[in-house]
mmCIF file of C-alpha atoms and ligand atoms in Angstrom:
data_model
loop_
_atom_site.group_PDB
_atom_site.id
_atom_site.type_symbol
_atom_site.label_atom_id
_atom_site.label_comp_id
_atom_site.label_asym_id
_atom_site.label_seq_id
_atom_site.Cartn_x
_atom_site.Cartn_y
_atom_site.Cartn_z
ATOM 1 C CA MET A 1 -37.334 -49.031 67.003
ATOM 2 C CA THR A 2 -39.800 -50.929 65.092
ATOM 3 C CA ALA A 3 -38.425 -53.514 62.696
ATOM 4 C CA PRO A 4 -39.574 -53.399 59.128
ATOM 5 C CA PRO A 5 -42.231 -56.049 57.612
ATOM 6 C CA ARG A 6 -41.269 -59.214 57.430
ATOM 7 C CA PRO A 7 -41.156 -60.501 53.061
ATOM 8 C CA SER A 8 -44.066 -62.758 53.078
ATOM 9 C CA LEU A 9 -46.087 -64.324 49.870
ATOM 10 C CA GLU A 10 -47.305 -60.678 49.375
ATOM 11 C CA MET A 11 -44.183 -58.529 49.906
ATOM 12 C CA ILE A 12 -41.077 -59.858 48.018
ATOM 13 C CA PRO A 13 -38.011 -58.163 48.648
ATOM 14 C CA MET A 14 -35.126 -57.894 46.535
ATOM 15 C CA LEU A 15 -33.077 -59.139 49.714
ATOM 16 C CA ASP A 16 -33.883 -60.446 53.003
ATOM 17 C CA LEU A 17 -30.751 -61.151 55.118
ATOM 18 C CA ARG A 18 -32.594 -61.173 58.123
ATOM 19 C CA ALA A 19 -33.778 -64.015 56.780
ATOM 20 C CA GLN A 20 -30.023 -65.429 56.222
ATOM 21 C CA PHE A 21 -29.339 -64.303 60.005
ATOM 22 C CA ASP A 22 -31.909 -66.261 61.906
ATOM 23 C CA THR A 23 -30.156 -69.649 60.277
ATOM 24 C CA ILE A 24 -26.855 -68.717 61.387
ATOM 25 C CA ALA A 25 -26.876 -66.392 64.264
ATOM 26 C CA PRO A 26 -25.553 -68.706 66.859
ATOM 27 C CA GLU A 27 -22.619 -69.043 64.956
ATOM 28 C CA ILE A 28 -22.140 -65.289 63.629
ATOM 29 C CA ARG A 29 -22.522 -63.966 67.498
ATOM 30 C CA ALA A 30 -20.060 -67.117 68.480
ATOM 31 C CA ALA A 31 -17.710 -65.673 66.155
ATOM 32 C CA VAL A 32 -18.201 -62.018 67.005
ATOM 33 C CA GLU A 33 -17.857 -63.302 70.740
ATOM 34 C CA SER A 34 -14.578 -64.556 70.378
ATOM 35 C CA VAL A 35 -12.980 -61.294 68.478
ATOM 36 C CA LEU A 36 -14.102 -59.131 70.750
ATOM 37 C CA THR A 37 -12.650 -61.757 74.204
ATOM 38 C CA SER A 38 -9.394 -61.724 71.197
ATOM 39 C CA GLN A 39 -9.304 -57.467 71.415
ATOM 40 C CA GLN A 40 -7.907 -57.929 68.507
ATOM 41 C CA PHE A 41 -9.590 -55.907 65.429
ATOM 42 C CA VAL A 42 -7.278 -55.426 62.630
ATOM 43 C CA LEU A 43 -4.873 -57.849 60.829
ATOM 44 C CA GLY A 44 -5.495 -60.685 63.236
ATOM 45 C CA PRO A 45 -5.843 -64.344 63.209
ATOM 46 C CA GLN A 46 -9.464 -64.826 61.679
ATOM 47 C CA GLY A 47 -8.245 -62.351 58.560
ATOM 48 C CA GLU A 48 -5.365 -64.176 57.928
ATOM 49 C CA ALA A 49 -7.445 -67.543 58.465
ATOM 50 C CA LEU A 50 -9.861 -66.247 55.691
ATOM 51 C CA GLU A 51 -7.564 -65.181 53.574
ATOM 52 C CA GLN A 52 -6.450 -68.946 53.462
ATOM 53 C CA GLU A 53 -9.394 -70.150 53.205
ATOM 54 C CA ILE A 54 -10.496 -67.777 50.286
ATOM 55 C CA ALA A 55 -7.187 -68.599 48.208
ATOM 56 C CA ALA A 56 -8.531 -72.071 48.050
ATOM 57 C CA ALA A 57 -11.760 -71.729 47.593
ATOM 58 C CA CYS A 58 -10.532 -69.706 44.486
ATOM 59 C CA GLY A 59 -7.914 -72.171 43.404
ATOM 60 C CA VAL A 60 -4.787 -69.526 43.686
ATOM 61 C CA ARG A 61 -2.371 -69.279 46.204
ATOM 62 C CA PHE A 62 -2.492 -65.966 47.929
ATOM 63 C CA ALA A 63 -5.166 -63.302 49.203
ATOM 64 C CA VAL A 64 -4.635 -60.551 50.756
ATOM 65 C CA GLY A 65 -7.617 -58.988 52.674
ATOM 66 C CA LEU A 66 -8.946 -55.212 52.306
ATOM 67 C CA ALA A 67 -11.419 -53.100 53.391
ATOM 68 C CA SER A 68 -13.693 -52.605 50.125
ATOM 69 C CA GLY A 69 -13.690 -54.010 47.069
ATOM 70 C CA THR A 70 -13.353 -50.793 45.396
ATOM 71 C CA GLU A 71 -10.250 -50.580 47.170
ATOM 72 C CA ALA A 72 -9.242 -53.912 45.704
ATOM 73 C CA LEU A 73 -9.649 -53.214 42.055
ATOM 74 C CA GLU A 74 -7.992 -49.590 43.321
ATOM 75 C CA LEU A 75 -4.741 -50.801 45.206
ATOM 76 C CA GLY A 76 -4.668 -53.915 42.567
ATOM 77 C CA LEU A 77 -4.546 -51.376 39.358
ATOM 78 C CA HIS A 78 -1.753 -49.403 41.632
ATOM 79 C CA ALA A 79 -0.083 -52.878 42.018
ATOM 80 C CA CYS A 80 -0.471 -53.564 38.439
ATOM 81 C CA GLY A 81 1.280 -50.431 37.456
ATOM 82 C CA VAL A 82 -1.868 -47.957 36.455
ATOM 83 C CA LYS A 83 -0.652 -44.544 37.180
ATOM 84 C CA ALA A 84 -1.607 -40.777 36.214
ATOM 85 C CA GLY A 85 -2.095 -40.453 32.259
ATOM 86 C CA ASP A 86 -1.887 -44.200 31.651
ATOM 87 C CA GLU A 87 -5.788 -45.664 29.923
ATOM 88 C CA VAL A 88 -7.554 -49.136 31.474
ATOM 89 C CA ILE A 89 -10.040 -51.208 29.671
ATOM 90 C CA VAL A 90 -13.270 -51.474 31.410
ATOM 91 C CA PRO A 91 -16.462 -52.961 30.222
ATOM 92 C CA SER A 92 -19.459 -49.678 30.112
ATOM 93 C CA PHE A 93 -22.056 -51.977 31.538
ATOM 94 C CA THR A 94 -20.871 -52.404 35.160
ATOM 95 C CA PHE A 95 -21.036 -50.824 38.318
ATOM 96 C CA ILE A 96 -19.697 -47.494 38.999
ATOM 97 C CA ALA A 97 -16.741 -48.773 41.142
ATOM 98 C CA THR A 98 -15.097 -50.767 38.235
ATOM 99 C CA GLY A 99 -14.135 -47.383 36.905
ATOM 100 C CA SER A 100 -13.780 -44.874 39.488
ATOM 101 C CA ALA A 101 -11.142 -47.143 40.701
ATOM 102 C CA VAL A 102 -9.370 -46.275 37.644
ATOM 103 C CA SER A 103 -10.131 -42.803 37.419
ATOM 104 C CA ALA A 104 -8.934 -42.805 41.568
ATOM 105 C CA LEU A 105 -5.159 -43.743 40.054
ATOM 106 C CA GLY A 106 -5.261 -40.798 37.914
ATOM 107 C CA ALA A 107 -5.561 -43.042 35.075
ATOM 108 C CA ARG A 108 -8.103 -42.918 31.861
ATOM 109 C CA PRO A 109 -10.868 -46.049 31.418
ATOM 110 C CA ILE A 110 -11.980 -46.341 28.105
ATOM 111 C CA PHE A 111 -14.789 -48.130 27.898
ATOM 112 C CA SER A 112 -15.658 -51.022 25.776
ATOM 113 C CA ASP A 113 -18.772 -52.921 24.581
ATOM 114 C CA ILE A 114 -20.479 -56.153 26.248
ATOM 115 C CA GLU A 115 -21.786 -59.268 24.546
ATOM 116 C CA PRO A 116 -25.229 -59.219 24.577
ATOM 117 C CA ALA A 117 -26.729 -62.904 25.666
ATOM 118 C CA THR A 118 -23.991 -62.484 28.819
ATOM 119 C CA PHE A 119 -23.943 -58.544 29.657
ATOM 120 C CA ASN A 120 -20.245 -59.010 29.762
ATOM 121 C CA LEU A 121 -17.650 -57.716 28.314
ATOM 122 C CA ASP A 122 -17.307 -58.486 24.723
ATOM 123 C CA PRO A 123 -13.476 -60.092 23.691
ATOM 124 C CA ASP A 124 -14.334 -58.655 20.255
ATOM 125 C CA GLN A 125 -13.985 -55.105 20.985
ATOM 126 C CA ILE A 126 -11.131 -54.931 23.321
ATOM 127 C CA GLU A 127 -8.249 -54.659 20.714
ATOM 128 C CA ALA A 128 -9.372 -51.683 18.624
ATOM 129 C CA ARG A 129 -8.870 -50.509 22.346
ATOM 130 C CA ILE A 130 -5.157 -51.301 22.649
ATOM 131 C CA THR A 131 -3.123 -48.034 22.552
ATOM 132 C CA LEU A 132 0.576 -47.628 23.639
ATOM 133 C CA ARG A 133 -0.909 -46.062 27.259
ATOM 134 C CA THR A 134 -3.034 -49.352 27.993
ATOM 135 C CA ARG A 135 -2.035 -50.782 31.170
ATOM 136 C CA ALA A 136 -4.509 -53.299 32.437
ATOM 137 C CA ILE A 137 -7.569 -54.400 30.990
ATOM 138 C CA VAL A 138 -10.660 -54.948 33.630
ATOM 139 C CA VAL A 139 -12.851 -57.794 32.919
ATOM 140 C CA VAL A 140 -15.963 -57.824 34.817
ATOM 141 C CA HIS A 141 -17.957 -61.209 35.582
ATOM 142 C CA LEU A 142 -21.397 -59.122 36.126
ATOM 143 C CA PHE A 143 -24.427 -61.035 38.118
ATOM 144 C CA GLY A 144 -22.663 -63.560 39.226
ATOM 145 C CA LEU A 145 -21.343 -65.346 35.568
ATOM 146 C CA ALA A 146 -17.954 -65.741 33.868
ATOM 147 C CA ALA A 147 -16.950 -63.150 31.486
ATOM 148 C CA ASP A 148 -15.513 -64.951 27.776
ATOM 149 C CA MET A 149 -11.575 -65.178 29.403
ATOM 150 C CA GLU A 150 -9.821 -67.222 26.949
ATOM 151 C CA PRO A 151 -10.169 -64.679 24.466
ATOM 152 C CA ILE A 152 -9.611 -61.834 26.419
ATOM 153 C CA LEU A 153 -6.760 -63.773 28.247
ATOM 154 C CA ALA A 154 -5.342 -63.831 24.748
ATOM 155 C CA VAL A 155 -5.399 -60.403 23.378
ATOM 156 C CA ALA A 156 -3.975 -58.826 26.527
ATOM 157 C CA GLU A 157 -1.333 -61.518 26.433
ATOM 158 C CA LYS A 158 -0.915 -60.927 22.778
ATOM 159 C CA HIS A 159 0.026 -57.055 23.783
ATOM 160 C CA GLY A 160 1.437 -57.816 27.031
ATOM 161 C CA ILE A 161 -1.373 -56.176 28.789
ATOM 162 C CA PRO A 162 -2.403 -57.418 32.359
ATOM 163 C CA VAL A 163 -5.760 -58.671 33.089
ATOM 164 C CA ILE A 164 -7.541 -57.568 36.579
ATOM 165 C CA GLU A 165 -10.894 -59.563 37.359
ATOM 166 C CA ASP A 166 -13.246 -57.393 39.026
ATOM 167 C CA ASN A 167 -14.894 -60.295 40.759
ATOM 168 C CA ALA A 168 -17.180 -58.796 43.293
ATOM 169 C CA GLN A 169 -20.146 -60.316 41.655
ATOM 170 C CA SER A 170 -19.040 -63.995 41.103
ATOM 171 C CA PHE A 171 -17.065 -65.201 43.633
ATOM 172 C CA GLY A 172 -17.544 -69.001 42.792
ATOM 173 C CA ALA A 173 -18.462 -69.201 39.168
ATOM 174 C CA THR A 174 -16.298 -71.153 36.966
ATOM 175 C CA TYR A 175 -15.049 -70.438 33.704
ATOM 176 C CA ARG A 176 -14.294 -74.340 32.058
ATOM 177 C CA GLY A 177 -13.411 -75.310 35.219
ATOM 178 C CA ARG A 178 -11.536 -72.425 36.594
ATOM 179 C CA LYS A 179 -12.771 -70.582 39.099
ATOM 180 C CA THR A 180 -13.293 -66.624 38.429
ATOM 181 C CA GLY A 181 -10.341 -64.454 40.014
ATOM 182 C CA SER A 182 -7.850 -66.957 39.456
ATOM 183 C CA MET A 183 -7.625 -66.584 35.690
ATOM 184 C CA GLY A 184 -5.868 -63.124 35.290
ATOM 185 C CA ARG A 185 -3.093 -61.276 37.169
ATOM 186 C CA LEU A 186 -5.255 -60.535 40.074
ATOM 187 C CA GLY A 187 -9.310 -60.780 40.900
ATOM 188 C CA CYS A 188 -11.036 -58.347 42.845
ATOM 189 C CA LEU A 189 -13.760 -59.464 45.906
ATOM 190 C CA SER A 190 -16.423 -57.397 47.252
ATOM 191 C CA PHE A 191 -17.384 -58.914 50.313
ATOM 192 C CA TYR A 192 -20.933 -56.111 51.059
ATOM 193 C CA PRO A 193 -23.353 -57.048 52.740
ATOM 194 C CA SER A 194 -25.745 -57.916 50.520
ATOM 195 C CA LYS A 195 -22.976 -59.676 48.094
ATOM 196 C CA ASN A 196 -23.283 -63.634 48.018
ATOM 197 C CA LEU A 197 -20.545 -63.301 50.080
ATOM 198 C CA GLY A 198 -21.634 -60.824 52.535
ATOM 199 C CA ALA A 199 -19.751 -59.098 55.033
ATOM 200 C CA TYR A 200 -21.799 -56.907 58.400
ATOM 201 C CA GLY A 201 -19.895 -53.852 57.249
ATOM 202 C CA ASP A 202 -17.528 -52.873 54.299
ATOM 203 C CA ALA A 203 -14.618 -55.089 53.033
ATOM 204 C CA GLY A 204 -12.752 -57.171 50.104
ATOM 205 C CA MET A 205 -9.812 -59.306 49.124
ATOM 206 C CA ILE A 206 -7.503 -59.763 45.983
ATOM 207 C CA VAL A 207 -6.608 -63.167 45.121
ATOM 208 C CA THR A 208 -3.381 -63.942 42.979
ATOM 209 C CA ASP A 209 -1.062 -66.660 42.366
ATOM 210 C CA ASP A 210 2.183 -64.073 42.306
ATOM 211 C CA GLU A 211 3.935 -63.859 45.581
ATOM 212 C CA LYS A 212 5.669 -60.858 44.779
ATOM 213 C CA LEU A 213 2.233 -59.373 43.884
ATOM 214 C CA ALA A 214 0.561 -60.432 46.982
ATOM 215 C CA ALA A 215 3.565 -59.005 49.458
ATOM 216 C CA ARG A 216 3.134 -55.455 47.743
ATOM 217 C CA MET A 217 -0.681 -55.529 47.840
ATOM 218 C CA ARG A 218 -0.021 -56.467 52.313
ATOM 219 C CA SER A 219 2.210 -53.468 52.179
ATOM 220 C CA LEU A 220 0.568 -50.834 50.038
ATOM 221 C CA ARG A 221 -3.261 -51.709 52.393
ATOM 222 C CA ASN A 222 -0.827 -50.617 55.134
ATOM 223 C CA HIS A 223 0.890 -47.402 54.447
ATOM 224 C CA GLY A 224 3.005 -49.137 52.205
ATOM 225 C CA GLN A 225 4.846 -50.457 55.626
ATOM 226 C CA THR A 226 7.438 -52.742 55.060
ATOM 227 C CA GLY A 227 8.631 -53.261 58.181
ATOM 228 C CA GLN A 228 7.953 -51.842 61.328
ATOM 229 C CA TYR A 229 7.080 -48.128 60.870
ATOM 230 C CA LEU A 230 8.898 -48.616 57.747
ATOM 231 C CA SER A 231 7.311 -47.178 54.939
ATOM 232 C CA THR A 232 8.940 -47.263 51.483
ATOM 233 C CA GLU A 233 5.891 -46.234 49.650
ATOM 234 C CA ARG A 234 2.561 -44.260 49.513
ATOM 235 C CA GLY A 235 -0.035 -46.766 50.247
ATOM 236 C CA TRP A 236 -3.652 -46.872 51.753
ATOM 237 C CA ASN A 237 -5.271 -47.619 54.990
ATOM 238 C CA SER A 238 -7.527 -50.077 53.245
ATOM 239 C CA ARG A 239 -7.649 -53.359 56.247
ATOM 240 C CA LEU A 240 -9.718 -56.004 56.392
ATOM 241 C CA ASP A 241 -10.916 -55.897 60.058
ATOM 242 C CA GLU A 242 -11.031 -59.032 62.253
ATOM 243 C CA LEU A 243 -14.894 -59.109 62.969
ATOM 244 C CA GLN A 244 -15.699 -58.999 59.174
ATOM 245 C CA ALA A 245 -13.049 -61.904 58.674
ATOM 246 C CA ALA A 246 -14.438 -63.552 61.403
ATOM 247 C CA ILE A 247 -18.527 -63.229 59.898
ATOM 248 C CA LEU A 248 -16.924 -63.983 56.509
ATOM 249 C CA ARG A 249 -15.438 -67.430 57.901
ATOM 250 C CA VAL A 250 -18.662 -68.493 59.249
ATOM 251 C CA LYS A 251 -20.841 -67.331 56.007
ATOM 252 C CA LEU A 252 -18.310 -68.876 53.842
ATOM 253 C CA ARG A 253 -19.017 -72.094 55.532
ATOM 254 C CA HIS A 254 -22.971 -72.176 53.953
ATOM 255 C CA LEU A 255 -22.146 -70.848 50.660
ATOM 256 C CA ALA A 256 -22.194 -73.540 48.879
ATOM 257 C CA GLU A 257 -25.469 -74.520 50.070
ATOM 258 C CA TRP A 258 -27.111 -70.842 49.271
ATOM 259 C CA THR A 259 -25.283 -71.222 45.450
ATOM 260 C CA ALA A 260 -26.584 -74.053 45.340
ATOM 261 C CA ALA A 261 -30.207 -72.392 46.612
ATOM 262 C CA ARG A 262 -29.334 -69.586 44.175
ATOM 263 C CA GLN A 263 -29.195 -71.869 41.179
ATOM 264 C CA ALA A 264 -31.935 -73.758 41.709
ATOM 265 C CA HIS A 265 -34.250 -71.018 41.969
ATOM 266 C CA ALA A 266 -32.869 -69.790 39.195
ATOM 267 C CA ARG A 267 -33.970 -73.324 36.812
ATOM 268 C CA LEU A 268 -37.446 -72.380 38.114
ATOM 269 C CA TYR A 269 -36.954 -68.867 37.080
ATOM 270 C CA ASN A 270 -36.248 -70.671 33.794
ATOM 271 C CA ASP A 271 -38.801 -73.240 33.439
ATOM 272 C CA GLN A 272 -42.128 -70.817 34.728
ATOM 273 C CA LEU A 273 -40.744 -67.290 32.730
ATOM 274 C CA LYS A 274 -39.981 -69.465 29.687
ATOM 275 C CA ASP A 275 -41.737 -68.185 26.402
ATOM 276 C CA LEU A 276 -42.785 -65.162 27.989
ATOM 277 C CA PRO A 277 -43.194 -62.706 24.970
ATOM 278 C CA GLY A 278 -40.586 -59.873 25.071
ATOM 279 C CA ILE A 279 -38.768 -61.244 28.124
ATOM 280 C CA VAL A 280 -34.874 -62.659 27.335
ATOM 281 C CA LEU A 281 -33.646 -65.337 30.138
ATOM 282 C CA PRO A 282 -30.442 -65.627 31.522
ATOM 283 C CA ARG A 283 -27.978 -67.436 29.253
ATOM 284 C CA VAL A 284 -25.498 -69.507 30.658
ATOM 285 C CA PRO A 285 -23.034 -70.548 27.744
ATOM 286 C CA PRO A 286 -21.454 -73.875 28.048
ATOM 287 C CA GLY A 287 -18.402 -74.221 30.569
ATOM 288 C CA ARG A 288 -19.244 -71.784 32.968
ATOM 289 C CA ASP A 289 -21.425 -72.248 36.189
ATOM 290 C CA HIS A 290 -23.325 -68.933 36.822
ATOM 291 C CA VAL A 291 -23.870 -68.080 40.987
ATOM 292 C CA TYR A 292 -27.137 -65.844 40.457
ATOM 293 C CA TYR A 293 -25.742 -62.845 42.720
ATOM 294 C CA LEU A 294 -28.337 -61.407 40.179
ATOM 295 C CA TYR A 295 -31.238 -62.941 37.970
ATOM 296 C CA THR A 296 -31.615 -60.589 35.404
ATOM 297 C CA ILE A 297 -34.025 -60.635 32.388
ATOM 298 C CA ARG A 298 -34.003 -57.945 29.364
ATOM 299 C CA VAL A 299 -37.561 -56.701 29.227
ATOM 300 C CA GLU A 300 -37.518 -55.767 25.497
ATOM 301 C CA GLY A 301 -39.629 -52.903 24.260
ATOM 302 C CA ARG A 302 -40.107 -49.522 23.327
ATOM 303 C CA ALA A 303 -37.158 -47.290 25.181
ATOM 304 C CA GLY A 304 -35.234 -44.766 23.851
ATOM 305 C CA GLY A 305 -35.782 -46.128 19.995
ATOM 306 C CA TYR A 306 -36.138 -49.645 20.148
ATOM 307 C CA THR A 307 -39.822 -50.878 19.202
ATOM 308 C CA ARG A 308 -40.730 -53.639 20.504
ATOM 309 C CA ALA A 309 -44.250 -55.569 20.843
ATOM 310 C CA ASN A 310 -45.262 -58.518 22.511
ATOM 311 C CA ASP A 311 -48.014 -60.786 21.015
ATOM 312 C CA ARG A 312 -50.790 -59.213 21.955
ATOM 313 C CA GLY A 313 -49.659 -56.362 20.397
ATOM 314 C CA ASN A 314 -49.077 -54.528 24.057
ATOM 315 C CA GLU A 315 -45.121 -52.661 24.597
ATOM 316 C CA VAL A 316 -43.256 -54.297 26.882
ATOM 317 C CA ARG A 317 -41.030 -52.239 28.595
ATOM 318 C CA SER A 318 -38.797 -52.471 32.058
ATOM 319 C CA ASP A 319 -40.248 -49.760 34.005
ATOM 320 C CA LEU A 320 -43.894 -50.582 33.280
ATOM 321 C CA VAL A 321 -42.975 -54.093 34.501
ATOM 322 C CA GLN A 322 -41.201 -52.899 37.395
ATOM 323 C CA GLN A 323 -44.069 -50.802 38.309
ATOM 324 C CA ARG A 324 -46.412 -53.337 38.077
ATOM 325 C CA LEU A 325 -44.564 -55.752 39.793
ATOM 326 C CA LYS A 326 -44.327 -53.163 42.723
ATOM 327 C CA GLY A 327 -48.166 -52.580 42.844
ATOM 328 C CA ARG A 328 -48.524 -56.223 43.605
ATOM 329 C CA GLY A 329 -45.408 -56.374 46.068
ATOM 330 C CA ILE A 330 -42.430 -57.345 44.832
ATOM 331 C CA ALA A 331 -39.129 -56.118 44.244
ATOM 332 C CA SER A 332 -37.514 -55.648 41.513
ATOM 333 C CA MET A 333 -34.055 -53.475 40.240
ATOM 334 C CA VAL A 334 -32.467 -52.003 37.390
ATOM 335 C CA TYR A 335 -28.714 -52.822 37.880
ATOM 336 C CA TYR A 336 -27.712 -50.556 35.809
ATOM 337 C CA PRO A 337 -29.557 -47.437 33.991
ATOM 338 C CA VAL A 338 -27.142 -45.381 33.341
ATOM 339 C CA PRO A 339 -23.850 -47.392 31.358
ATOM 340 C CA LEU A 340 -20.090 -45.631 32.743
ATOM 341 C CA HIS A 341 -19.271 -43.920 29.309
ATOM 342 C CA LEU A 342 -22.802 -42.118 29.873
ATOM 343 C CA GLN A 343 -22.548 -41.492 33.009
ATOM 344 C CA PRO A 344 -22.425 -37.908 34.733
ATOM 345 C CA LEU A 345 -19.134 -38.674 36.225
ATOM 346 C CA TYR A 346 -17.537 -39.134 32.810
ATOM 347 C CA ALA A 347 -19.007 -36.324 30.753
ATOM 348 C CA SER A 348 -15.329 -34.542 30.360
ATOM 349 C CA LEU A 349 -14.609 -37.760 28.287
ATOM 350 C CA GLY A 350 -16.964 -37.291 25.499
ATOM 351 C CA GLY A 351 -18.961 -40.334 25.362
ATOM 352 C CA LYS A 352 -21.951 -40.268 23.343
ATOM 353 C CA PRO A 353 -24.905 -41.999 23.337
ATOM 354 C CA GLY A 354 -25.176 -44.550 20.045
ATOM 355 C CA GLU A 355 -21.482 -45.310 20.771
ATOM 356 C CA LEU A 356 -21.649 -48.410 22.929
ATOM 357 C CA ARG A 357 -24.838 -49.477 21.823
ATOM 358 C CA VAL A 358 -25.024 -53.027 23.310
ATOM 359 C CA SER A 359 -24.417 -51.578 26.891
ATOM 360 C CA GLU A 360 -27.111 -48.895 26.211
ATOM 361 C CA ARG A 361 -29.346 -51.242 24.859
ATOM 362 C CA ALA A 362 -28.684 -53.400 28.349
ATOM 363 C CA ALA A 363 -29.407 -50.424 29.987
ATOM 364 C CA ARG A 364 -32.410 -50.211 29.273
ATOM 365 C CA GLU A 365 -33.778 -53.045 28.851
ATOM 366 C CA VAL A 366 -32.522 -54.975 32.123
ATOM 367 C CA LEU A 367 -34.687 -56.209 35.365
ATOM 368 C CA SER A 368 -33.325 -58.115 38.465
ATOM 369 C CA ILE A 369 -35.424 -60.120 40.091
ATOM 370 C CA PRO A 370 -35.632 -61.611 43.651
ATOM 371 C CA ILE A 371 -32.760 -65.133 43.931
ATOM 372 C CA TYR A 372 -32.027 -64.911 47.372
ATOM 373 C CA PRO A 373 -31.187 -68.365 48.986
ATOM 374 C CA GLU A 374 -33.778 -68.222 51.420
ATOM 375 C CA LEU A 375 -36.776 -67.584 49.276
ATOM 376 C CA THR A 376 -39.471 -70.306 48.877
ATOM 377 C CA ARG A 377 -40.713 -72.276 45.852
ATOM 378 C CA GLU A 378 -44.345 -70.575 46.902
ATOM 379 C CA GLN A 379 -42.412 -67.164 46.621
ATOM 380 C CA ILE A 380 -40.382 -67.493 43.568
ATOM 381 C CA GLU A 381 -44.105 -69.180 41.796
ATOM 382 C CA ARG A 382 -45.254 -65.835 42.584
ATOM 383 C CA VAL A 383 -43.274 -63.765 41.285
ATOM 384 C CA ALA A 384 -43.196 -65.461 38.356
ATOM 385 C CA GLN A 385 -47.027 -65.802 37.893
ATOM 386 C CA GLU A 386 -46.936 -61.788 39.081
ATOM 387 C CA MET A 387 -44.446 -61.525 36.369
ATOM 388 C CA ARG A 388 -46.473 -63.094 33.542
ATOM 389 C CA LYS A 389 -49.178 -60.777 34.639
ATOM 390 C CA ALA A 390 -47.713 -57.331 34.352
ATOM 391 C CA VAL A 391 -45.693 -58.649 30.710
ATOM 392 C CA LEU A 392 -49.424 -59.693 29.799
ATOM 393 C CA GLN A 393 -50.382 -57.005 31.510
ATOM 394 C CA ASP A 394 -53.632 -59.464 32.506
ATOM 395 C CA LYS A 395 -55.374 -57.483 35.270
HETATM 396 C C1 PLP B 1 -18.573 -55.036 39.629
HETATM 397 C C2 PLP B 1 -18.301 -54.248 40.942
HETATM 398 N N1 PLP B 1 -17.459 -54.254 41.526
HETATM 399 C C3 PLP B 1 -16.773 -53.089 42.410
HETATM 400 C C4 PLP B 1 -17.799 -53.552 43.083
HETATM 401 C C5 PLP B 1 -17.286 -52.275 44.681
HETATM 402 O O1 PLP B 1 -17.043 -53.209 45.314
HETATM 403 P P1 PLP B 1 -17.231 -52.359 46.867
HETATM 404 O O2 PLP B 1 -18.919 -52.311 47.332
HETATM 405 O O3 PLP B 1 -16.941 -53.755 48.063
HETATM 406 O O4 PLP B 1 -15.987 -50.901 46.941
HETATM 407 C C6 PLP B 1 -18.611 -53.806 43.419
HETATM 408 C C7 PLP B 1 -20.050 -53.430 44.660
HETATM 409 O O5 PLP B 1 -20.484 -53.248 45.301
HETATM 410 C C8 PLP B 1 -19.540 -54.669 42.000
HETATM 411 O O6 PLP B 1 -20.332 -54.756 41.838
#
């Protein structure tokens, strides 16, 4: 099998997991070897140790390993009492799993708009969407940045509704000194390989301070069993396997240094891209630590009704910029081009363009550029340089 070409100064991908593997290969191989020697593959000592380490890292008492972030959301919502016919408030601008976990339970996602500066749920939009059927609010900490939790928790508390944190993208981020995932009733993690802490396959986890909830999740992930071959309710098969747990434990030891590298890259981009007309850089409100799962800019331009021009009178559009970057060997991605209320999946819910304007505008304008830890300073500088050219249409 031929390997794909390695990234270079000319070819810069969104992510280079091989570069990361090169730095930790002996540790990973030893961890895998120890699981192979033990021949214990599902629900064992590696998973238990990882749960304790993740709980400590999040500042909570309990963590329960699961098969994916999507199932963390689904089982978590179920454990919070969400059932068919209920409503769950979710942001429209997020990955589809946030909504589909709600739909999987037969409940209805009620899409809410986001803040333009942070791409996260707008606390002021929530209360108007609460009805007698509202059973939960799912807050997503998108791209590595915490949502504005205090006002969200306040409105949830006022109405007696649990908050579930979709922390798939922001493990390690903080909000006023508290870790994301630790502020609501429970937090959901994804260890999908591209995540800041990524497994070598699918894996997820919930974190919580609620002992009963943690015990219920342990049962739910294992067919609702509460004793040996004794099931008290319908559950799932959603267990974190030992190989993934062992790999994640190795990677967790490196996460602080990888996060610091992402943050340093972001500072470099901020410096090199500032004052670029028509480009809005990520904003970090005071009291929050961004862990830069993604470095996402807005390319303001004429798309779907918006007309902006840069100082040379040229249109600036994220798709044009993306094409130009691609032509120069630099990858970029649009996360996410279609907000959830306009997804074909949810057509039957009747979402219409113009309903959630901030989400729709974000979907038209966002562009994420490479920020993985192993990027070199030269690569970052080249991305920034090519971005300037792409925006200013220099040849
Ligand atoms: C915001 C968000 N929620 C949920 C998920 C689902 O996680 P998983 O892919 O582990 O099922 C992801 C990631 O993939 C995500 O980015």
